[in-house]
Coordinates of C-alpha atoms in Angstrom, one line a residue:
X158 CA 68.8 76.0 102.0
X159 CA 70.2 78.5 99.6
X160 CA 73.1 79.3 101.9
X161 CA 73.9 75.6 102.0
X162 CA 74.0 75.5 98.2
X163 CA 76.3 78.5 98.1
X164 CA 78.5 76.9 100.8
X165 CA 78.7 73.6 98.9
X166 CA 79.9 75.3 95.8
X167 CA 82.3 77.5 97.8
X168 CA 83.8 74.5 99.5
X169 CA 84.4 72.9 96.1
X170 CA 86.2 76.1 95.0
X171 CA 88.3 76.1 98.1
X172 CA 89.2 72.4 97.5
X173 CA 90.2 73.3 93.9
X174 CA 92.4 76.1 95.0
X175 CA 94.0 73.9 97.6
X176 CA 94.8 71.3 95.0
X177 CA 96.6 74.0 92.9
X178 CA 98.7 75.0 95.9
X179 CA 99.5 71.4 96.6
X180 CA 100.7 71.0 93.0
X181 CA 102.8 74.1 93.3
X182 CA 104.5 72.7 96.4
X183 CA 105.3 69.4 94.7
X184 CA 106.6 71.4 91.7
X185 CA 109.1 73.1 94.0
X186 CA 110.2 69.9 95.7
X187 CA 112.1 68.6 92.7
X188 CA 113.7 65.8 94.7
X189 CA 110.3 64.2 95.4
X190 CA 108.7 61.9 92.9
X191 CA 105.0 62.6 92.3
X192 CA 102.6 60.4 94.2
X193 CA 98.8 60.7 94.2
X194 CA 98.6 59.8 97.8
X195 CA 100.9 62.6 98.8
X196 CA 99.1 65.1 96.5
X197 CA 95.8 64.2 98.0
X198 CA 97.0 64.5 101.6
X199 CA 98.6 67.8 100.9
X200 CA 95.5 69.1 99.3
X201 CA 93.4 68.2 102.3
X202 CA 95.8 69.7 104.7
X203 CA 96.0 73.0 102.7
X204 CA 92.2 73.0 102.5
X205 CA 92.1 73.4 106.3
X206 CA 94.3 76.5 106.1
X207 CA 93.7 78.1 102.7
X208 CA 90.6 76.3 101.4
X209 CA 88.4 77.4 104.2
X210 CA 89.5 81.0 103.7
X211 CA 88.7 80.7 100.0
X212 CA 85.3 79.2 100.9
X213 CA 84.5 82.2 103.1
X214 CA 85.7 84.5 100.4
X215 CA 83.5 82.9 97.7
X216 CA 80.4 83.0 100.0
X217 CA 81.0 86.7 100.8
X218 CA 81.5 87.6 97.1
X219 CA 78.4 85.8 96.1
X220 CA 76.2 87.6 98.5
X221 CA 77.9 91.0 97.9
X222 CA 77.3 90.4 94.1
X223 CA 73.7 89.5 94.7
X224 CA 73.1 92.6 96.8
X225 CA 74.5 95.0 94.2
X226 CA 72.8 93.1 91.4
X227 CA 69.4 93.9 93.0
X228 CA 67.9 90.4 92.6
X229 CA 68.3 86.9 93.9
X230 CA 70.3 84.4 92.1
X231 CA 69.2 80.8 91.8
X232 CA 71.8 78.2 92.5
X233 CA 72.1 74.4 92.7
X234 CA 74.2 72.3 95.0
X235 CA 76.7 71.9 92.2
X236 CA 76.4 74.9 90.0
X237 CA 78.5 74.9 86.9
X238 CA 78.0 78.6 86.5
X239 CA 79.2 79.3 90.0
X240 CA 82.2 77.0 89.6
X241 CA 83.2 78.3 86.2
X242 CA 83.4 81.9 87.5
X243 CA 85.0 81.0 90.8
X244 CA 87.5 78.6 89.2
X245 CA 88.5 81.2 86.7
X246 CA 89.1 83.9 89.3
X247 CA 91.0 81.4 91.5
X248 CA 93.2 80.4 88.6
X249 CA 94.0 84.0 88.0
X250 CA 95.1 84.4 91.6
X251 CA 97.0 81.2 91.5
X252 CA 98.9 82.2 88.4
X253 CA 100.2 85.3 90.1
X254 CA 101.5 83.1 93.0
X255 CA 102.8 80.6 90.5
X256 CA 104.7 83.2 88.5
X257 CA 106.3 84.8 91.6
X258 CA 107.5 81.4 92.9
X259 CA 108.6 80.2 89.5
X260 CA 110.8 83.2 89.0
X261 CA 112.2 83.1 92.5
X262 CA 113.0 79.3 92.4
X263 CA 114.1 79.4 88.7
X264 CA 117.5 77.9 89.6
X265 CA 115.7 74.6 90.6
X266 CA 114.6 73.8 87.1
X267 CA 116.8 72.7 84.1
X268 CA 115.4 73.3 80.6
X269 CA 113.6 70.0 80.5
X270 CA 111.9 70.5 83.8
X271 CA 111.1 74.1 83.0
X272 CA 109.3 72.9 79.9
X273 CA 107.0 70.7 81.9
X274 CA 106.5 73.3 84.6
X275 CA 105.6 76.1 82.1
X276 CA 103.0 74.0 80.4
X277 CA 100.9 73.7 83.6
X278 CA 99.7 77.3 83.6
X279 CA 99.0 77.0 79.8
X280 CA 96.5 74.2 80.5
X281 CA 94.9 76.2 83.3
X282 CA 94.5 79.3 81.2
X283 CA 92.9 77.3 78.4
X284 CA 90.6 75.8 81.0
X285 CA 89.5 79.2 82.1
X286 CA 88.9 80.5 78.5
X287 CA 87.0 77.4 77.5
X288 CA 85.0 77.5 80.7
X289 CA 83.9 81.1 80.0
X290 CA 83.0 80.0 76.4
X291 CA 80.9 77.1 77.8
X292 CA 79.1 79.5 80.2
X293 CA 78.4 82.0 77.4
X294 CA 77.1 79.2 75.1
X295 CA 74.8 78.0 77.8
X296 CA 73.2 81.4 78.5
X297 CA 72.9 81.9 74.8
X298 CA 71.2 78.6 73.9
X299 CA 69.7 77.6 77.4
X300 CA 70.7 74.0 76.6
X301 CA 71.8 72.4 79.9
X302 CA 73.7 69.6 78.0
X303 CA 76.4 72.2 77.2
X304 CA 77.2 72.5 80.9
X305 CA 78.2 68.8 81.0
X306 CA 81.2 69.8 79.0
X307 CA 82.5 71.6 82.1
X308 CA 83.3 68.6 84.3
X309 CA 84.9 66.8 81.3
X310 CA 87.0 69.8 80.6
X311 CA 87.9 70.1 84.3
X312 CA 89.0 66.5 84.6
X313 CA 91.1 66.7 81.4
X314 CA 92.8 69.9 82.6
X315 CA 93.7 68.4 86.0
X316 CA 95.0 65.2 84.5
X317 CA 97.1 67.0 82.0
X318 CA 98.4 69.5 84.6
X319 CA 99.3 66.8 87.1
X320 CA 100.8 64.6 84.3
X321 CA 103.3 67.4 83.6
X322 CA 104.6 67.1 87.2
X323 CA 105.1 63.4 86.9
X324 CA 107.5 64.0 84.0
X325 CA 109.9 66.0 86.2
X326 CA 113.3 64.1 86.0
X327 CA 114.5 62.6 89.2
X328 CA 118.1 62.4 90.4
X329 CA 119.9 59.2 89.6
X330 CA 123.2 57.7 90.7
X331 CA 125.5 57.7 87.7
X332 CA 127.6 54.6 86.8
X333 CA 131.3 55.1 86.3
X334 CA 132.2 54.0 82.8
X335 CA 135.8 55.2 82.4
X336 CA 139.0 55.9 84.2
X337 CA 140.9 59.2 84.3
X338 CA 144.6 59.1 85.0
X339 CA 145.5 62.0 87.2
X340 CA 148.6 64.1 87.0
X341 CA 150.1 65.9 89.9
X342 CA 148.9 69.4 90.5
X343 CA 151.7 71.8 91.1
X344 CA 149.9 75.2 91.4
X345 CA 148.4 76.5 94.6
X346 CA 145.1 78.4 95.2
X347 CA 143.9 80.4 98.1
X348 CA 140.2 81.3 98.1
X349 CA 138.7 83.8 100.6
X350 CA 134.9 84.1 100.7
X351 CA 133.6 87.3 102.3
X352 CA 129.9 87.2 102.3
X353 CA 128.2 90.5 101.6
X354 CA 130.9 92.4 99.7
X355 CA 129.4 94.9 97.3
X356 CA 130.9 97.5 95.0
X357 CA 128.3 99.9 96.4
X358 CA 130.6 100.1 99.4
X359 CA 134.0 99.0 97.9
X360 CA 134.3 101.6 95.1
X361 CA 133.6 104.7 97.3
X362 CA 135.8 103.4 100.1
X363 CA 138.7 102.5 97.7
X364 CA 138.4 106.0 96.1
X365 CA 138.7 107.5 99.6
X366 CA 141.9 105.5 100.2
X367 CA 140.4 103.5 103.0
X368 CA 140.8 100.0 101.5
X369 CA 144.4 99.9 100.2
X370 CA 144.5 96.1 99.8
X371 CA 141.3 95.9 97.9
X372 CA 142.8 98.6 95.7
X373 CA 145.8 96.3 95.0
X374 CA 143.4 93.5 94.0
X375 CA 141.7 95.9 91.5
X376 CA 144.9 97.5 90.1
X377 CA 147.0 94.3 89.9
X378 CA 144.4 91.7 89.2
X379 CA 141.1 91.0 87.4
X380 CA 137.9 91.8 89.1
X381 CA 134.2 92.3 88.5
X382 CA 130.6 91.9 89.6
X383 CA 129.5 88.3 90.3
X384 CA 126.1 87.3 89.2
X385 CA 124.2 85.2 91.7
X386 CA 120.8 83.5 91.7
X387 CA 117.8 82.9 93.9
X388 CA 117.0 81.4 96.3
X389 CA 120.0 83.3 97.6
X390 CA 120.6 81.0 100.5
X391 CA 124.0 79.8 101.8
X392 CA 123.4 76.1 101.3
X393 CA 122.6 76.5 97.6
X394 CA 125.2 79.2 96.9
X395 CA 127.9 77.1 98.6
X396 CA 127.2 74.0 96.6
X397 CA 126.9 75.9 93.3
X398 CA 130.3 77.6 94.0
X399 CA 131.9 74.2 94.7
X400 CA 130.3 72.3 91.8
X401 CA 129.9 74.9 89.1
X402 CA 126.2 73.8 88.9
X403 CA 122.9 75.3 89.7
X404 CA 120.6 73.7 92.3
X405 CA 118.7 72.0 89.4
X406 CA 121.8 69.7 89.1
X407 CA 123.4 69.5 92.5
X408 CA 120.0 69.1 94.2
X409 CA 120.9 70.7 97.5
X410 CA 117.9 72.9 97.8
X411 CA 117.2 73.3 101.5
X412 CA 118.8 73.3 104.9
X413 CA 115.6 72.0 106.5
X414 CA 112.8 69.5 105.9
X415 CA 109.3 70.6 106.6
X416 CA 106.8 68.3 108.2
X417 CA 103.1 69.0 107.9
X418 CA 100.9 67.7 110.6
X419 CA 99.7 64.2 109.7
X420 CA 101.5 64.0 106.3
X421 CA 103.9 61.2 105.5
X422 CA 106.2 63.0 103.1
X423 CA 108.8 65.5 104.2
X424 CA 109.1 68.6 102.1
X425 CA 112.3 70.5 101.5
X426 CA 110.7 73.7 100.1
X427 CA 107.6 75.7 100.8
X428 CA 106.3 78.4 98.5
X429 CA 106.8 82.1 99.1
X430 CA 104.1 84.8 99.4
X431 CA 101.7 82.5 101.3
X432 CA 103.1 83.0 104.8
X433 CA 103.9 79.3 105.0
X434 CA 106.8 79.8 107.3
X435 CA 104.6 81.5 109.9
X436 CA 102.9 78.2 110.5
X437 CA 106.2 77.1 112.1
X438 CA 104.8 78.9 115.2
X439 CA 101.9 76.6 115.2
X440 CA 101.5 72.8 115.6
X441 CA 100.6 72.5 111.9
X442 CA 104.2 72.8 110.6
X443 CA 107.6 71.7 112.0
X444 CA 111.1 71.5 110.6
X445 CA 114.2 69.5 111.1
X446 CA 117.8 69.6 109.7
X447 CA 118.0 68.2 106.2
X448 CA 120.8 65.9 105.1
X449 CA 120.5 65.9 101.3
X450 CA 121.9 63.1 99.2
X451 CA 125.1 63.8 97.3
X452 CA 124.6 63.5 93.5
X453 CA 127.6 65.5 92.2
X454 CA 131.3 65.7 92.8
X455 CA 132.5 69.1 93.8
X456 CA 136.0 70.5 93.2
X457 CA 137.2 69.4 96.6
X458 CA 136.4 65.8 95.9
X459 CA 138.1 66.2 92.5
X460 CA 141.2 67.7 94.3
X461 CA 141.1 64.8 96.7
X462 CA 141.0 62.3 93.9
X463 CA 144.0 64.0 92.3
X464 CA 146.0 63.6 95.5
X465 CA 146.0 67.3 96.3
X466 CA 146.0 68.5 99.9
X467 CA 143.6 71.2 101.0
X468 CA 142.1 73.0 103.9
X469 CA 138.5 73.9 103.5
X470 CA 136.6 75.8 106.2
X471 CA 133.4 77.3 105.0
X472 CA 129.7 77.2 105.5
X473 CA 128.1 75.7 107.5
X474 CA 130.0 77.3 110.4
X475 CA 130.5 75.2 113.5
X476 CA 132.6 77.6 115.6
X477 CA 131.1 78.5 119.0
X478 CA 132.8 81.2 120.9
X479 CA 132.5 81.0 124.7
X480 CA 135.1 83.7 125.3
X481 CA 136.9 85.6 122.6
X482 CA 140.6 85.3 122.4
X483 CA 143.1 88.2 122.8
X484 CA 143.3 88.7 119.0
X485 CA 139.6 89.1 118.7
X486 CA 139.4 91.6 121.6
X487 CA 142.3 93.6 120.2
X488 CA 140.8 93.7 116.7
X489 CA 137.4 94.8 118.0
X490 CA 139.0 97.5 120.2
X491 CA 141.1 98.8 117.3
X492 CA 138.1 99.0 115.0
X493 CA 135.4 100.2 117.4
X494 CA 137.3 102.1 120.0
X495 CA 134.5 104.6 120.4
X496 CA 131.8 101.9 120.6
X497 CA 133.5 99.2 122.8
X498 CA 131.2 100.0 125.7
X499 CA 128.1 100.1 123.5
X500 CA 125.3 97.8 124.8
X501 CA 122.7 98.2 122.1
X502 CA 121.4 94.8 121.2
X503 CA 122.0 95.1 117.4
X504 CA 125.5 96.3 118.0
X505 CA 126.2 93.2 120.1
X506 CA 125.3 91.1 117.0
X507 CA 128.1 92.9 115.1
X508 CA 130.5 92.4 118.0
X509 CA 129.7 88.7 118.1
X510 CA 130.1 88.4 114.3
X511 CA 133.5 90.1 114.4
X512 CA 134.7 87.9 117.2
X513 CA 133.5 84.8 115.2
X514 CA 135.2 86.0 112.0
X515 CA 138.5 86.7 113.8
X516 CA 138.5 83.3 115.6
X517 CA 137.5 81.5 112.5
X518 CA 140.2 83.0 110.4
X519 CA 142.8 82.3 113.2
X520 CA 141.8 78.6 113.2
X521 CA 142.3 78.6 109.4
X522 CA 145.8 80.1 109.8
X523 CA 146.6 77.4 112.4
X524 CA 145.6 74.6 110.0
X525 CA 147.4 76.2 107.1
X526 CA 150.6 76.4 109.2
X527 CA 150.3 72.8 110.3
X528 CA 149.3 71.2 107.0
X529 CA 150.9 73.5 104.4
X530 CA 148.1 72.6 101.9
X531 CA 148.1 73.4 98.2
X532 CA 144.5 74.6 98.3
X533 CA 143.1 76.8 101.0
X534 CA 139.5 78.0 101.3
X535 CA 137.7 79.8 104.0
X536 CA 134.5 81.8 104.2
X537 CA 133.5 84.6 106.6
X538 CA 129.9 85.9 107.0
X539 CA 130.2 88.7 109.6
X540 CA 129.9 91.6 107.1
X541 CA 126.6 90.2 105.9
X542 CA 125.3 90.4 109.5
X543 CA 126.5 93.9 109.9
X544 CA 124.9 95.0 106.6
X545 CA 121.6 93.4 107.6
X546 CA 121.2 95.7 110.6
X547 CA 123.3 98.8 109.9
X548 CA 122.7 99.4 106.2
X549 CA 120.2 102.1 107.0
X550 CA 122.8 104.1 108.9
X551 CA 125.1 104.1 105.8
X552 CA 122.3 105.3 103.5
X553 CA 119.8 107.1 105.8
X554 CA 118.3 109.0 102.9
X555 CA 116.7 105.7 101.7
X556 CA 114.9 105.1 105.0
X557 CA 113.0 108.2 105.8
X558 CA 113.2 109.6 109.4
X559 CA 115.9 108.1 111.5
X560 CA 117.4 109.2 114.8
X561 CA 120.2 111.5 114.1
X562 CA 122.2 110.5 117.1
X563 CA 122.1 106.8 115.9
X564 CA 123.1 107.9 112.4
X565 CA 126.1 109.7 113.9
X566 CA 127.0 106.7 116.1
X567 CA 126.5 103.9 113.6
X568 CA 127.1 105.4 110.1
X569 CA 130.6 103.9 109.9
X570 CA 130.0 100.4 111.3
X571 CA 129.9 98.8 107.9
X572 CA 132.8 100.8 106.6
X573 CA 134.9 99.6 109.6
X574 CA 133.9 96.0 108.9
X575 CA 135.2 96.5 105.3
X576 CA 138.5 97.8 106.8
X577 CA 138.7 94.6 108.9
X578 CA 138.3 92.5 105.8
X579 CA 140.9 94.7 104.1
X580 CA 143.4 93.7 106.9
X581 CA 142.7 90.1 106.2
X582 CA 143.4 90.6 102.5
X583 CA 146.7 92.3 103.5
X584 CA 147.7 89.2 105.4
X585 CA 147.2 86.8 102.5
X586 CA 148.7 89.2 99.9
X587 CA 151.9 89.3 102.0
X588 CA 152.1 85.5 102.3
X589 CA 151.3 84.9 98.6
X590 CA 154.0 83.2 96.6
X591 CA 153.9 85.0 93.2
X592 CA 154.3 82.6 90.3
X593 CA 153.1 79.7 92.3
X594 CA 149.8 80.7 93.8
X595 CA 146.4 82.2 92.8
X596 CA 144.4 84.3 95.2
X597 CA 140.6 84.5 94.7
X598 CA 138.5 86.8 96.8
X599 CA 134.7 86.6 96.3
X600 CA 131.3 87.2 97.7
X601 CA 128.4 85.1 96.4
X602 CA 126.0 88.1 96.8
X603 CA 125.8 91.7 97.7
X604 CA 123.3 93.6 99.8
X605 CA 120.4 95.9 99.0
X606 CA 118.0 98.0 101.1
X607 CA 114.8 96.4 102.4
X608 CA 111.8 97.8 100.4
X609 CA 109.1 99.5 102.3
X610 CA 106.6 96.6 102.2
X611 CA 109.3 94.2 103.4
X612 CA 110.2 96.5 106.2
X613 CA 106.6 96.5 107.3
X614 CA 106.5 92.6 107.2
X615 CA 109.7 92.4 109.2
X616 CA 108.3 94.9 111.7
X617 CA 105.2 92.7 112.0
X618 CA 107.4 89.7 112.7
X619 CA 109.4 91.5 115.3
X620 CA 112.5 92.1 113.2
X621 CA 112.1 95.9 112.9
X622 CA 115.9 96.5 113.0
X623 CA 116.7 94.7 109.8
X624 CA 117.3 97.1 106.9
X625 CA 119.0 95.1 104.2
X626 CA 118.7 91.7 102.6
X627 CA 119.9 89.7 99.6
X628 CA 116.8 87.6 98.7
X629 CA 116.7 89.0 95.2
X630 CA 120.3 87.9 94.5
X631 CA 122.1 91.3 94.3
X632 CA 125.4 91.0 92.6
X633 CA 128.5 90.0 94.6
X634 CA 132.1 90.6 93.7
X635 CA 135.1 88.5 92.6
X636 CA 138.8 89.3 92.5
X637 CA 141.6 87.1 90.9
X638 CA 145.2 88.0 91.8
X639 CA 148.4 86.3 90.8
X640 CA 151.3 86.3 88.3
X641 CA 149.2 84.7 85.5
X642 CA 146.3 87.1 85.9
X643 CA 145.6 90.1 83.7
X644 CA 146.3 93.4 85.5
X645 CA 143.6 95.9 86.2
X646 CA 141.1 94.0 84.0
X647 CA 137.3 94.3 84.6
X648 CA 135.5 91.1 84.2
X649 CA 131.9 91.3 82.8
X650 CA 129.2 88.7 83.1
X651 CA 130.9 86.4 85.5
X652 CA 128.5 84.0 87.4
X653 CA 129.0 82.2 90.7
X654 CA 129.0 78.9 88.8
X655 CA 131.9 80.1 86.5
X656 CA 134.4 80.0 89.3
X657 CA 134.7 76.2 89.7
X658 CA 135.4 75.5 86.0
X659 CA 137.8 78.5 85.8
X660 CA 139.8 77.1 88.7
X661 CA 139.9 73.7 87.1
X662 CA 141.2 75.2 83.9
X663 CA 143.8 77.2 85.8
X664 CA 145.1 73.9 87.3
X665 CA 145.2 72.3 83.8
X666 CA 142.3 69.9 84.7
X667 CA 139.3 69.0 82.5
X668 CA 136.0 70.7 82.9
X669 CA 132.7 68.8 83.0
X670 CA 130.4 69.5 80.2
X671 CA 127.5 69.1 82.6
X672 CA 128.7 72.1 84.6
X673 CA 126.5 75.2 84.2
X674 CA 129.5 77.5 84.5
X675 CA 132.0 78.3 81.8
X676 CA 135.8 79.0 81.9
X677 CA 136.5 82.7 82.0
X678 CA 139.8 82.5 80.3
X679 CA 139.9 86.2 79.7
X680 CA 141.3 86.8 83.2
X681 CA 144.5 85.0 82.3
X682 CA 147.5 86.5 80.5
X683 CA 147.8 85.0 77.0
X684 CA 151.1 83.2 77.7
X685 CA 149.5 81.4 80.7
X686 CA 146.2 80.4 79.2
X687 CA 145.5 76.6 79.3
X688 CA 143.4 75.0 76.5
X689 CA 140.0 74.1 77.8
X690 CA 139.7 70.3 78.1
X691 CA 136.3 68.7 78.5
X692 CA 134.9 65.5 79.9
X693 CA 131.3 64.6 79.9
X694 CA 131.0 64.7 83.7
X695 CA 133.2 64.0 86.7
X696 CA 130.5 61.6 87.9
X697 CA 131.2 59.4 84.9
X698 CA 134.9 58.9 85.7
X699 CA 137.0 57.2 88.3
X700 CA 140.1 59.3 88.8
X701 CA 143.2 57.2 89.4
X702 CA 145.5 59.3 91.7
X703 CA 149.0 60.1 90.5
X704 CA 151.7 57.7 91.7
X705 CA 153.5 58.8 94.8
X706 CA 157.2 59.5 94.5

């Protein structure tokens, strides 16, 4: 009978912890409005996975405590003393998980949402403190009526905590209230995105004279580190680059939707540090491609409204290579002459990445020659793949014992990929029309070595070869090159979201006040600086295209 009483209280504790995790999930899914039904279903689902584990843990801790205390503890089917202690401990565990996820997904929350989010843990902490005070008062006075304050306190805490989530602002379609007469854009811009560029590699290789065209960008242009954000995933980075806004405003927060078994609502985000994604290997969790609603205008829609022609080929990539062309084969053989017969599986990933980059860039060149656009933008991601698997061979001292033969063979793989990108820069520098065109080269993030614990996790998941990642948003790079750009100037504090408003200003276009980025006018020479013109938001205006001549 006593075991059943312990089990009953442990089950309640497990259900409480599951409700907190359900609330955390709904906090992260900012595009979902809060619904009690969805919250309840999610809580019950999580109880099956996490609640039962917490139940077992509570039972185990109770009997271990009783054993070391040296005497039996009396307990009722609903024991306020048991629940106060267990709830307080579980809140402490939850707050660690909450803080880790809050910091990682910070870009999802604007200031208003962040206020409501950050008051949730305050209510839970107060609940724990007051619960301990109630328990102490009961043991001091032995008046059972004091314990009745606990369920009242618990109900008030849950209501207040959940109420904060209901206050999260939801995306709304804006109404156009004004017209904006467009003027013809005369200037041209070429933007090259090279995912994974990092000054950790660029500076040493430039100093060794191995990246002559990147050296030109540094000596004859403005350059600097580019601050990124987490989650450092292509979908969010791409939309933030294009809109000058963080995910909290453009609302593109996931490439997938997640479906929990038996639940009606589809989720876009699952929390970290709880091994949620591992349930994709089970029937409990499935995923599907996500098609998010468009709530913001990006610079390409703005260019289109201004009657400006452009070619844009970036993420997501849709190029499938059945057989590489002659240019791809020649480029690979030139860069990796000594490794062209290498059959190692991870090197085949680099080989495929290089082929894809070459073919992708060739398709861009073909479109450029056909259309002669004013704006050109393409994005390559092969370097990021190479760094993920070969970082350890460039910095073997960070990874303990490695096979020396593999170090000798693969130590220059990343370096050679940088040289491939340097060749691409050379091509576009040569075709640049000085005085008429701006060249922008950037990477939304850098790369950093996988920490030991992460290496162990990847090894457990069967990804032992991975040695670098960018989850923590290491800084990328940005270069501006053109006649109107300051020469040899280092840019400080530039963010990914600053590029869009800076480009709009360069073209003489207004900047939306709702953009999170700012105009970095310091990159321009004084005689070419444009005044910064502001409008409330491009979503508020209908742009009337300039008359055709």
